[in-house]
PDB file of C-alpha atoms in Angstrom:
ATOM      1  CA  UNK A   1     100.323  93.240  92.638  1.00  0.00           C
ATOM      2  CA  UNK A   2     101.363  92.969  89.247  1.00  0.00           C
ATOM      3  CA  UNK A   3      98.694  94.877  87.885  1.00  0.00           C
ATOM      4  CA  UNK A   4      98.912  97.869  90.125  1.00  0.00           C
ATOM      5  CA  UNK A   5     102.883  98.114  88.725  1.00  0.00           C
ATOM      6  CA  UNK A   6     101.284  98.130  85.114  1.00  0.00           C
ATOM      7  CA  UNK A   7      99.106 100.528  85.703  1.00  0.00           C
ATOM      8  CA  UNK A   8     101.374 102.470  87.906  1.00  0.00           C
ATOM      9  CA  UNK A   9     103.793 102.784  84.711  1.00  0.00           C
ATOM     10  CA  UNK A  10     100.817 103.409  82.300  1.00  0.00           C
ATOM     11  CA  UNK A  11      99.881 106.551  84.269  1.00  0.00           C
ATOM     12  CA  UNK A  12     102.907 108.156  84.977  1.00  0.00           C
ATOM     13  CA  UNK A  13     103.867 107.661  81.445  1.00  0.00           C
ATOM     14  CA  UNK A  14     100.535 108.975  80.230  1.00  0.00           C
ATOM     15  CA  UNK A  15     100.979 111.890  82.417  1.00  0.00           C
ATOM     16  CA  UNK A  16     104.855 112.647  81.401  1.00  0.00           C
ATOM     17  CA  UNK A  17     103.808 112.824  77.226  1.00  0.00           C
ATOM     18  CA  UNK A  18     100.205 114.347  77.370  1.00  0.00           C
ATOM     19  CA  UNK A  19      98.576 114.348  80.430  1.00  0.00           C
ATOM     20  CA  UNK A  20      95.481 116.717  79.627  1.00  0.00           C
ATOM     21  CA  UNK A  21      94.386 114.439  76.556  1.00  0.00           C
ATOM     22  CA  UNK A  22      95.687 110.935  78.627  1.00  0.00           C
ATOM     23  CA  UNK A  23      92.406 112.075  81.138  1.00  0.00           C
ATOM     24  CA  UNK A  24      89.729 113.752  78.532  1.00  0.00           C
ATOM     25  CA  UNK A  25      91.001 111.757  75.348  1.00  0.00           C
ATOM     26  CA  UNK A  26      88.867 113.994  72.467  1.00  0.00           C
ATOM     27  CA  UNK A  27      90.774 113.174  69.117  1.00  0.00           C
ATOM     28  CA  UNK A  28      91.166 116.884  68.034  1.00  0.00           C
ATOM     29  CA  UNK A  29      93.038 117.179  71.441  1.00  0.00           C
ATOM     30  CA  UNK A  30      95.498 114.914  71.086  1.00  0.00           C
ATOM     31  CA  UNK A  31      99.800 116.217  70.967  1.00  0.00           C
ATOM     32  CA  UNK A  32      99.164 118.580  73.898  1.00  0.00           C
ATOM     33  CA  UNK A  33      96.326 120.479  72.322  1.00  0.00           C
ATOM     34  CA  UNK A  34      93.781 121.259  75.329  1.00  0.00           C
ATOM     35  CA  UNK A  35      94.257 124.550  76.924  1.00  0.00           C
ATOM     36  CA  UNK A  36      93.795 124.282  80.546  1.00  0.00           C
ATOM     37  CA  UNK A  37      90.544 126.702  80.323  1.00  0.00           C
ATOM     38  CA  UNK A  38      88.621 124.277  78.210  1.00  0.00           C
ATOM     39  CA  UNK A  39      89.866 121.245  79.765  1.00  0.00           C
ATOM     40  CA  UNK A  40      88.787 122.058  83.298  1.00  0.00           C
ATOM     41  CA  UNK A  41      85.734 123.107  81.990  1.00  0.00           C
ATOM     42  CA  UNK A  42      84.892 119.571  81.118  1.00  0.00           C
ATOM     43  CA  UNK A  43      85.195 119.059  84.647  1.00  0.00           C
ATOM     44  CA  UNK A  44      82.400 121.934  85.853  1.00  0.00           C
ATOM     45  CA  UNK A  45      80.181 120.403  83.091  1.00  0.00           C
ATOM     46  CA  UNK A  46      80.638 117.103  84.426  1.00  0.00           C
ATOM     47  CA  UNK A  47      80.549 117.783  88.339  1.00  0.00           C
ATOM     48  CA  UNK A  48      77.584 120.043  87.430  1.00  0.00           C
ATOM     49  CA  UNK A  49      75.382 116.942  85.575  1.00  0.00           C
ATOM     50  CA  UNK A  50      76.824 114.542  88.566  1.00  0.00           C
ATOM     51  CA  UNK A  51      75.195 116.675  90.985  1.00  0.00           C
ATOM     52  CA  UNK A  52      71.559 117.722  89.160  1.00  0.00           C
ATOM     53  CA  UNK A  53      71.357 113.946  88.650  1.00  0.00           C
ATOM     54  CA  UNK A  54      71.389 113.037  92.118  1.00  0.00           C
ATOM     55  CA  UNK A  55      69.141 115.878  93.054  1.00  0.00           C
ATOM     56  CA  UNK A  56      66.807 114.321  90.572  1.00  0.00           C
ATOM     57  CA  UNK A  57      66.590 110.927  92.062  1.00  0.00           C
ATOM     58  CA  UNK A  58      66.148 112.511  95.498  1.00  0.00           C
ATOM     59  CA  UNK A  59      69.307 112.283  97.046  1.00  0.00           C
ATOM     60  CA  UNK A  60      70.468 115.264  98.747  1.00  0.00           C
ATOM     61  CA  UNK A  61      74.305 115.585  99.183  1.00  0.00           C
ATOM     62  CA  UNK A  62      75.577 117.413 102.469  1.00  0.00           C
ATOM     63  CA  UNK A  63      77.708 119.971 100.726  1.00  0.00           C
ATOM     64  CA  UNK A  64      79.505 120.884 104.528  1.00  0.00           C
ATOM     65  CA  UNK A  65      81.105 117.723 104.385  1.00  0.00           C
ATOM     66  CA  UNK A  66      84.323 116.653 102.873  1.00  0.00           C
ATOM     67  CA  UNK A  67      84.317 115.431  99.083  1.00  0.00           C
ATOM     68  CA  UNK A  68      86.655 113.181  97.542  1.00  0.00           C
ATOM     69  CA  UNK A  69      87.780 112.650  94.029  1.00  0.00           C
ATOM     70  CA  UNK A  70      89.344 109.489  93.308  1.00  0.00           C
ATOM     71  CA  UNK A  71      91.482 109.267  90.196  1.00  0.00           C
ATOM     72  CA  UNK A  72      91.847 112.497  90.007  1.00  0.00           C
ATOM     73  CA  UNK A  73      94.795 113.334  87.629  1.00  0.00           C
ATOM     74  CA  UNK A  74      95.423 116.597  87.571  1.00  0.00           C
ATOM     75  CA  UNK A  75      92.241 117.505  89.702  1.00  0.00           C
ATOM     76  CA  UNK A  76      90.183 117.949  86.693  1.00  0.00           C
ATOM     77  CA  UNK A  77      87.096 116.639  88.726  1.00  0.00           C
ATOM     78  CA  UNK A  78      88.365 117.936  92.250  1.00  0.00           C
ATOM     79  CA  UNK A  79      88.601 121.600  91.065  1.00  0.00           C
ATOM     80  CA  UNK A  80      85.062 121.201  89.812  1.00  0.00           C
ATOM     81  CA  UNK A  81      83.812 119.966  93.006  1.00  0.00           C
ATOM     82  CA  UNK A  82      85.644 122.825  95.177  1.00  0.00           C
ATOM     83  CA  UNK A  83      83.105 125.205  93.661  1.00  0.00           C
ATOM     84  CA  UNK A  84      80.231 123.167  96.163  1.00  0.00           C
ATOM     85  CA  UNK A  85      82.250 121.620  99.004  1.00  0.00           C
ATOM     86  CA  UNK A  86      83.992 123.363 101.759  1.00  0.00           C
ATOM     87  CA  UNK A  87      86.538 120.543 101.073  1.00  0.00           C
ATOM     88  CA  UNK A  88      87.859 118.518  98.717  1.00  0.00           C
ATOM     89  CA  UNK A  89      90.592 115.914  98.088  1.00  0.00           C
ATOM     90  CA  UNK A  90      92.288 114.052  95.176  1.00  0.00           C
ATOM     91  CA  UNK A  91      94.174 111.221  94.527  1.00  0.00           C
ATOM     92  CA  UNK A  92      95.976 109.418  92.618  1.00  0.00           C
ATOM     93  CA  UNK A  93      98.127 106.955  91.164  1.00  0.00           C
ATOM     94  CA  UNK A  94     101.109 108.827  89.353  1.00  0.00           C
ATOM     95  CA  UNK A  95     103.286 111.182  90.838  1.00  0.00           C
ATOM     96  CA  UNK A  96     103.484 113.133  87.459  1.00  0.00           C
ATOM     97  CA  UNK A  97      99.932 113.887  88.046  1.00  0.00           C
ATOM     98  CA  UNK A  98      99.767 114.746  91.421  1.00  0.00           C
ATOM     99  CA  UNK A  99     102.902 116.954  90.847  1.00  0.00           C
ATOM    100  CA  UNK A 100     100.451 118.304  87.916  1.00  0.00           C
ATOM    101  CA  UNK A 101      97.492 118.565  89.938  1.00  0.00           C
ATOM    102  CA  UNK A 102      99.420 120.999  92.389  1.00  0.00           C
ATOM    103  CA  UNK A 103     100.916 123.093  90.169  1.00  0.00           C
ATOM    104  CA  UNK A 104      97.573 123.811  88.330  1.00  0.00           C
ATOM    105  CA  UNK A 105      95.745 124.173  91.806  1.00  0.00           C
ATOM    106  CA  UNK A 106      98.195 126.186  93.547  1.00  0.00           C
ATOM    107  CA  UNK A 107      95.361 128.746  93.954  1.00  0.00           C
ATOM    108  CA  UNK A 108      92.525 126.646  95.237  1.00  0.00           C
ATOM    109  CA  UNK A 109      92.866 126.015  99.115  1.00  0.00           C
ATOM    110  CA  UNK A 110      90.207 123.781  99.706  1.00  0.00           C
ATOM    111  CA  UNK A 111      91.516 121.447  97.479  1.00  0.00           C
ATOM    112  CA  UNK A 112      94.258 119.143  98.227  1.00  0.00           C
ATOM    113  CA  UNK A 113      95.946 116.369  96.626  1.00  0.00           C
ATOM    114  CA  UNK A 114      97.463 113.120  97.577  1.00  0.00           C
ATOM    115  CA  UNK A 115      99.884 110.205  96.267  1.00  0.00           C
ATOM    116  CA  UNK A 116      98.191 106.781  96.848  1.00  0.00           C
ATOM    117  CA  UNK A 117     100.238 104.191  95.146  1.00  0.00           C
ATOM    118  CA  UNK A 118      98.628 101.270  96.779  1.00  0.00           C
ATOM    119  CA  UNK A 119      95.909  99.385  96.906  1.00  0.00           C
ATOM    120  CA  UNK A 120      95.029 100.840 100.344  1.00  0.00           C
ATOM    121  CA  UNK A 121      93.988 104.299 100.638  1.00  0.00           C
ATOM    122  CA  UNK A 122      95.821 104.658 103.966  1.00  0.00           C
ATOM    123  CA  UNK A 123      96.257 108.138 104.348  1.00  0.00           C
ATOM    124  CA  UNK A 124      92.527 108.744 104.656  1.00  0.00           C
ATOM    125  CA  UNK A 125      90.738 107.820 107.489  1.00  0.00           C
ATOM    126  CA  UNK A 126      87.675 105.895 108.022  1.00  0.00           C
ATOM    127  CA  UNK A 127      83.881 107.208 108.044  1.00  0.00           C
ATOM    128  CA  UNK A 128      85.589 110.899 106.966  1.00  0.00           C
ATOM    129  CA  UNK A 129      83.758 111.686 103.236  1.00  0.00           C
ATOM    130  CA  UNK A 130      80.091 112.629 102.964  1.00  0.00           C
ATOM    131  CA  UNK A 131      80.503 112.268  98.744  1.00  0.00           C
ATOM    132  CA  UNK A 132      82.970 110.515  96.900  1.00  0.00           C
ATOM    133  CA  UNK A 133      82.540 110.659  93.072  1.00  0.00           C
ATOM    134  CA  UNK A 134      85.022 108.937  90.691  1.00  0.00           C
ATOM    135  CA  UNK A 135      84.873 108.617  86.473  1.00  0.00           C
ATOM    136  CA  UNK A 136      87.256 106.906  84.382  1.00  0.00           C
ATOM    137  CA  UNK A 137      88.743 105.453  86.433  1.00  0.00           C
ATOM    138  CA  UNK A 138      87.817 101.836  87.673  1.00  0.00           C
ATOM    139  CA  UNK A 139      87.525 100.927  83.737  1.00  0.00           C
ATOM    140  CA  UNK A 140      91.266 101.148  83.427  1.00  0.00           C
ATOM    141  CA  UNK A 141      91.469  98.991  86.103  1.00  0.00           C
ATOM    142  CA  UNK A 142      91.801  95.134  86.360  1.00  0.00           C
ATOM    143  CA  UNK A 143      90.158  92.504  88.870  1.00  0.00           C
ATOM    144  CA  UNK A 144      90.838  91.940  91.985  1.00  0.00           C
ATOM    145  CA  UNK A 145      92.355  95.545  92.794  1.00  0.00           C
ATOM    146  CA  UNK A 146      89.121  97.165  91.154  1.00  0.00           C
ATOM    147  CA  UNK A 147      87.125  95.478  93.930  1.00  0.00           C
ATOM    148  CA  UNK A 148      89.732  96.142  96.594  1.00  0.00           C
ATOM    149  CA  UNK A 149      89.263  99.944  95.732  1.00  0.00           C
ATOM    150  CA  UNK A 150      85.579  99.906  95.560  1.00  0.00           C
ATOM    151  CA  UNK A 151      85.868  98.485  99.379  1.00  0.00           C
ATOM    152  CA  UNK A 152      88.029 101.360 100.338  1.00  0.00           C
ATOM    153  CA  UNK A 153      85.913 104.129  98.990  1.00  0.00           C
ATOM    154  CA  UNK A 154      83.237 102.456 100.968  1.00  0.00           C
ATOM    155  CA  UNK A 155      85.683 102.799 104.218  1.00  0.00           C
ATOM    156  CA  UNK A 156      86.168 106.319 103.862  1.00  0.00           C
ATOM    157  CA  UNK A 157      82.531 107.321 103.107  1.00  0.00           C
ATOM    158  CA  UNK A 158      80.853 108.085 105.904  1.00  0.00           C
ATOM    159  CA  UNK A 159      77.143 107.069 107.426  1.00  0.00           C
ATOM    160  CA  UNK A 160      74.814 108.695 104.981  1.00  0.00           C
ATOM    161  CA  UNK A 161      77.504 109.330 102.729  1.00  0.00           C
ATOM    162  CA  UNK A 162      76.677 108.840  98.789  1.00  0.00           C
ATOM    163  CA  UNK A 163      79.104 107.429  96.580  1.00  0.00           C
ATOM    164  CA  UNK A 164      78.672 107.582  92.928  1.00  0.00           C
ATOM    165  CA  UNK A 165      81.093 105.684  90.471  1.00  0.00           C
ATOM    166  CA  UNK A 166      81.201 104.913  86.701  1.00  0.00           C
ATOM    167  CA  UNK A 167      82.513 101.147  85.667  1.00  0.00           C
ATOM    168  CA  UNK A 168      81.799  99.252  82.078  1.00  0.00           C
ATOM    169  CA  UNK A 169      79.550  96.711  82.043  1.00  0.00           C
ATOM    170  CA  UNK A 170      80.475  94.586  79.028  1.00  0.00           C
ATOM    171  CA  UNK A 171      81.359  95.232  75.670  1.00  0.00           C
ATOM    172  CA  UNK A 172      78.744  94.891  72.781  1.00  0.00           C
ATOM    173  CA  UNK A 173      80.437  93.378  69.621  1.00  0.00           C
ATOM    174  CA  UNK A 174      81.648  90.194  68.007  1.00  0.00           C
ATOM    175  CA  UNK A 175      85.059  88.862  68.643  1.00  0.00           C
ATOM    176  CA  UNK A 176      86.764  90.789  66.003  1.00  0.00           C
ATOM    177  CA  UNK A 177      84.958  93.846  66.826  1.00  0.00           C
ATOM    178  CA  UNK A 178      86.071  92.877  70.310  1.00  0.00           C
ATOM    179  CA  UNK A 179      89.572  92.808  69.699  1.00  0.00           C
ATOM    180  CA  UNK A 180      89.855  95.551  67.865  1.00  0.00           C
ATOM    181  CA  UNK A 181      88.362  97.630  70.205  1.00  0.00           C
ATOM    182  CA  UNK A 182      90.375  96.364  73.314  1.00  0.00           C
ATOM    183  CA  UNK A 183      93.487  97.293  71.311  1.00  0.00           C
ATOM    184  CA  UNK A 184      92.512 100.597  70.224  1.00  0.00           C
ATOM    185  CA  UNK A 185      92.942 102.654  72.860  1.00  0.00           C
ATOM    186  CA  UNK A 186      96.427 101.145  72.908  1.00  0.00           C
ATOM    187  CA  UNK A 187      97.212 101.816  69.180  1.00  0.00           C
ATOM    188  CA  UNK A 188      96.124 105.509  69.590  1.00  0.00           C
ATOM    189  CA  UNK A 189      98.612 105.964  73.197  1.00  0.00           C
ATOM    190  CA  UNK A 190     101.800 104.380  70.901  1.00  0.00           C
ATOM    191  CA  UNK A 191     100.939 106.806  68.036  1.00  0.00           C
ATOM    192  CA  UNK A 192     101.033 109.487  70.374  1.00  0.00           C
ATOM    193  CA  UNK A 193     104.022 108.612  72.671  1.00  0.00           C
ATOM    194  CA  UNK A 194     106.046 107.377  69.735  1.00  0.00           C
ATOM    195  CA  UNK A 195     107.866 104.498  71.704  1.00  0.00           C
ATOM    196  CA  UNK A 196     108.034 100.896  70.896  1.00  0.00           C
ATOM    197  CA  UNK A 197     106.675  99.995  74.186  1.00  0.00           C
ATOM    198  CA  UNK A 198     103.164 101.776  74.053  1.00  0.00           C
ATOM    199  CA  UNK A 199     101.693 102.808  77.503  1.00  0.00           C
ATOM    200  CA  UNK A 200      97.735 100.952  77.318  1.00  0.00           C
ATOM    201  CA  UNK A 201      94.906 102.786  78.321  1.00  0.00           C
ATOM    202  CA  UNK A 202      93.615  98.795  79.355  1.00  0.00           C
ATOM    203  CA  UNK A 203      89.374  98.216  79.756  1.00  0.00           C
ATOM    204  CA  UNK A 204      88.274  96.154  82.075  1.00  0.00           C
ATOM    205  CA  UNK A 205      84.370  95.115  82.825  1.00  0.00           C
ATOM    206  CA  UNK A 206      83.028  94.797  86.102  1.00  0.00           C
ATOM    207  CA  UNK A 207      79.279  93.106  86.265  1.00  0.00           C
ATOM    208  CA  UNK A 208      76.398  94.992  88.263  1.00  0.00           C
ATOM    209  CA  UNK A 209      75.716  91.780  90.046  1.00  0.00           C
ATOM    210  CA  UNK A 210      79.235  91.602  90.961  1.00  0.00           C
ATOM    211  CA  UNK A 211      79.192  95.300  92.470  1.00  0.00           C
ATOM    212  CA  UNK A 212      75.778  94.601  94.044  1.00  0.00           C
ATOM    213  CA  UNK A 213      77.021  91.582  96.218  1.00  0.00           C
ATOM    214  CA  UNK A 214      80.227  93.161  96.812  1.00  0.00           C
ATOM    215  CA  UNK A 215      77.991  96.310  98.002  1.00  0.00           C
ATOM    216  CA  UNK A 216      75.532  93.874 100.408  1.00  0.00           C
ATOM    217  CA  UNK A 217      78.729  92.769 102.057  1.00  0.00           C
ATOM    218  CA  UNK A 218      80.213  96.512 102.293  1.00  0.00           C
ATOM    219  CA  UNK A 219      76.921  97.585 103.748  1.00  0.00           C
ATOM    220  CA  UNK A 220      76.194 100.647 101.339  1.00  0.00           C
ATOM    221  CA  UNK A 221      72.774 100.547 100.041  1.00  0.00           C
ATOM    222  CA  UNK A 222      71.900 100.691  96.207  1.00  0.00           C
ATOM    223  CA  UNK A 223      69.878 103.867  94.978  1.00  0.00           C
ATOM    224  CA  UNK A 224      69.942 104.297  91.703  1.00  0.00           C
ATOM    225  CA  UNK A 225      71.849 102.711  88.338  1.00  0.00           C
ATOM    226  CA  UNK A 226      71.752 104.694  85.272  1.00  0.00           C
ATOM    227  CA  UNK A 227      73.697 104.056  82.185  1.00  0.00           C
ATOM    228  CA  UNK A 228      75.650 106.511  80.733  1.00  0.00           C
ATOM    229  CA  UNK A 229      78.167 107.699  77.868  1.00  0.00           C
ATOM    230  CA  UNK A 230      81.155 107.809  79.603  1.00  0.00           C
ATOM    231  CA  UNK A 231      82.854 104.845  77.769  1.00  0.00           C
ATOM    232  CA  UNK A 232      82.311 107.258  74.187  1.00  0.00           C
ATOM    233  CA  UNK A 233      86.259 107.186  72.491  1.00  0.00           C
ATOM    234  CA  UNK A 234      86.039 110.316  72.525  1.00  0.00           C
ATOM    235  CA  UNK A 235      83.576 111.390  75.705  1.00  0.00           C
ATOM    236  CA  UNK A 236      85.361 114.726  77.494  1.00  0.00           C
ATOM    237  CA  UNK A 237      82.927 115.718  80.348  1.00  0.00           C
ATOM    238  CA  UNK A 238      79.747 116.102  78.438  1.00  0.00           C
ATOM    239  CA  UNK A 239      77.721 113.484  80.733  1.00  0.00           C
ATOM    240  CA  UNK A 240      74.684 112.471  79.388  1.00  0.00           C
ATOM    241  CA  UNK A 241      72.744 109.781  80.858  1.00  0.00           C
ATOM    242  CA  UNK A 242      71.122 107.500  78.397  1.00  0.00           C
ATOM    243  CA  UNK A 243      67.485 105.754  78.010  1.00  0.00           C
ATOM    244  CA  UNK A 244      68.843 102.074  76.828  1.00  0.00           C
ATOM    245  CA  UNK A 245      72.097 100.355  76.460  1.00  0.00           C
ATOM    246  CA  UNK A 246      74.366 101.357  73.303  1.00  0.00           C
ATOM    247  CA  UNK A 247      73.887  98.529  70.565  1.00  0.00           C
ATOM    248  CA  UNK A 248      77.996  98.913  69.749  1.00  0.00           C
ATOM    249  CA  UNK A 249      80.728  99.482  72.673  1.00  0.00           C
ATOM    250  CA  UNK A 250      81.363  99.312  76.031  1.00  0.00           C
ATOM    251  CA  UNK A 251      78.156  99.649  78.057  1.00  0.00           C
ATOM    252  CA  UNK A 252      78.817 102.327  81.099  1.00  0.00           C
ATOM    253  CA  UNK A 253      77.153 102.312  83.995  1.00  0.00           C
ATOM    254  CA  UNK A 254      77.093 105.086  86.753  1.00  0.00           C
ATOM    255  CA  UNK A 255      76.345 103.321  90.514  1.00  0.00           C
ATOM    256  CA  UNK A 256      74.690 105.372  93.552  1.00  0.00           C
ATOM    257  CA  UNK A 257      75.028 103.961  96.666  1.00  0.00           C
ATOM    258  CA  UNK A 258      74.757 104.880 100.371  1.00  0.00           C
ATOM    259  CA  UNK A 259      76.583 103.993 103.368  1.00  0.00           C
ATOM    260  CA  UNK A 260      74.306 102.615 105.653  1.00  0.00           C
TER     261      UNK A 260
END
């Protein structure tokens, strides 16, 4: 697909000029500026708020099985979730950041890493993961290989296995506001790579009715849908899950679902 090549090349460029920043994209951090202490600290802070929030809603996550992180990068989220799970995988898109992810991970053992430049996740096997959590990642992805995703983390996740992802609803603004914010995210990536050609951090909106049908035909069983922050500019791992929908932006929402 066309759109997996674009976003193939996005990545790997994103990953090759500032990788760290390209994943948690805080202004003040831009040109290479988070330290690898602080950055995968985002990722405890996040992994930590994942996991109190679905022991608040009553879920209770079997910490003996395997966990997966999809999107992973450089295993920002993965190395986070290797503090609770005996294992844990990552993949990704972009060699540069699997290459990345190893090198920073060296020292982690239950935490492995894995190319997956398809739309197929065929290097993992069915029914295998008891919780798969992935963030930033489906928004930067376009229809239909968003869906086609979705379907294979539902593959891999075993019975009684929770999956919790984050997508965009929609976008609150008017047309101009719109626009400019679609192209934003693209203005800031050329002013930081510096070529004529900029890589695009792209947004793309899935509906919750969409990802409720597509989850009656997967057979995974909704539990909970809370909106979140994690479409802020600037948002870096400090999850906070919100009371009502933002009046400006892109409205997140974070899915919890079940394989039946």
């Amino acid at each position: 697909m066309n759109s997996l090549k674009e976003l193939r090349r996005n990545w790997e460029g994103l990953a090759q000029a500032d990788p760290l920043w390209a994943i948690c994209t805080d202004p003040e951090k831009r040109n290479n500026q988070w330290t690898r202490e602080d950055f995968f600290a985002t990722g405890c802070k996040e992994i930590e708020a994942v996991l109190a929030y679905a022991a608040r809603i009553g879920i209770c996550i079997d910490k003996t099985a395997p966990a997966l992180d999809f999107g992973c990068g450089v295993g920002r989220l993965t190395r986070a979730l290797g503090q609770y799970f005996l294992e844990c995988v990552g993949v990704d898109i972009s060699p540069a950041m699997i290459t990345l992810a190893h090198e920073l991970n060296h020292n982690l053992p239950n935490c492995r890493f894995q190319l997956n430049e398809g739309i197929q996740l065929k290097s993992l096997p069915d029914n295998y993961f008891g919780f798969i959590y992935t963030s930033l990642v489906l928004q930067h992805i376009a229809n239909p290989c968003s869906h086609e995703y979705i379907a294979e983390l539902v593959r891999v996740l075993r019975a009684g296995g929770v999956l919790i992802f984050q997508a965009p609803e929609k976008l609150h603004a008017n047309s101009l506001a719109k626009l400019r914010t679609r192209l934003a995210l693209r203005s800031r990536v050329q002013s930081v790579l510096g070529r004529p050609k900029p890589y695009a951090m792209e947004m793309h909106c899935i509906r919750e009715s969409v990802i409720r049908k597509l989850m009656a035909r997967l057979g995974a069983r909704f539990v909970d849908v809370a909106i979140t922050n994690s479409c802020d500019p600037s948002f870096s791992g400090d999850l906070r899950y919100l009371t009502q929908e933002p009046l400006h932006g892109y409205v997140s929402k974070q899915y919890c679902v079940i394989k039946d």
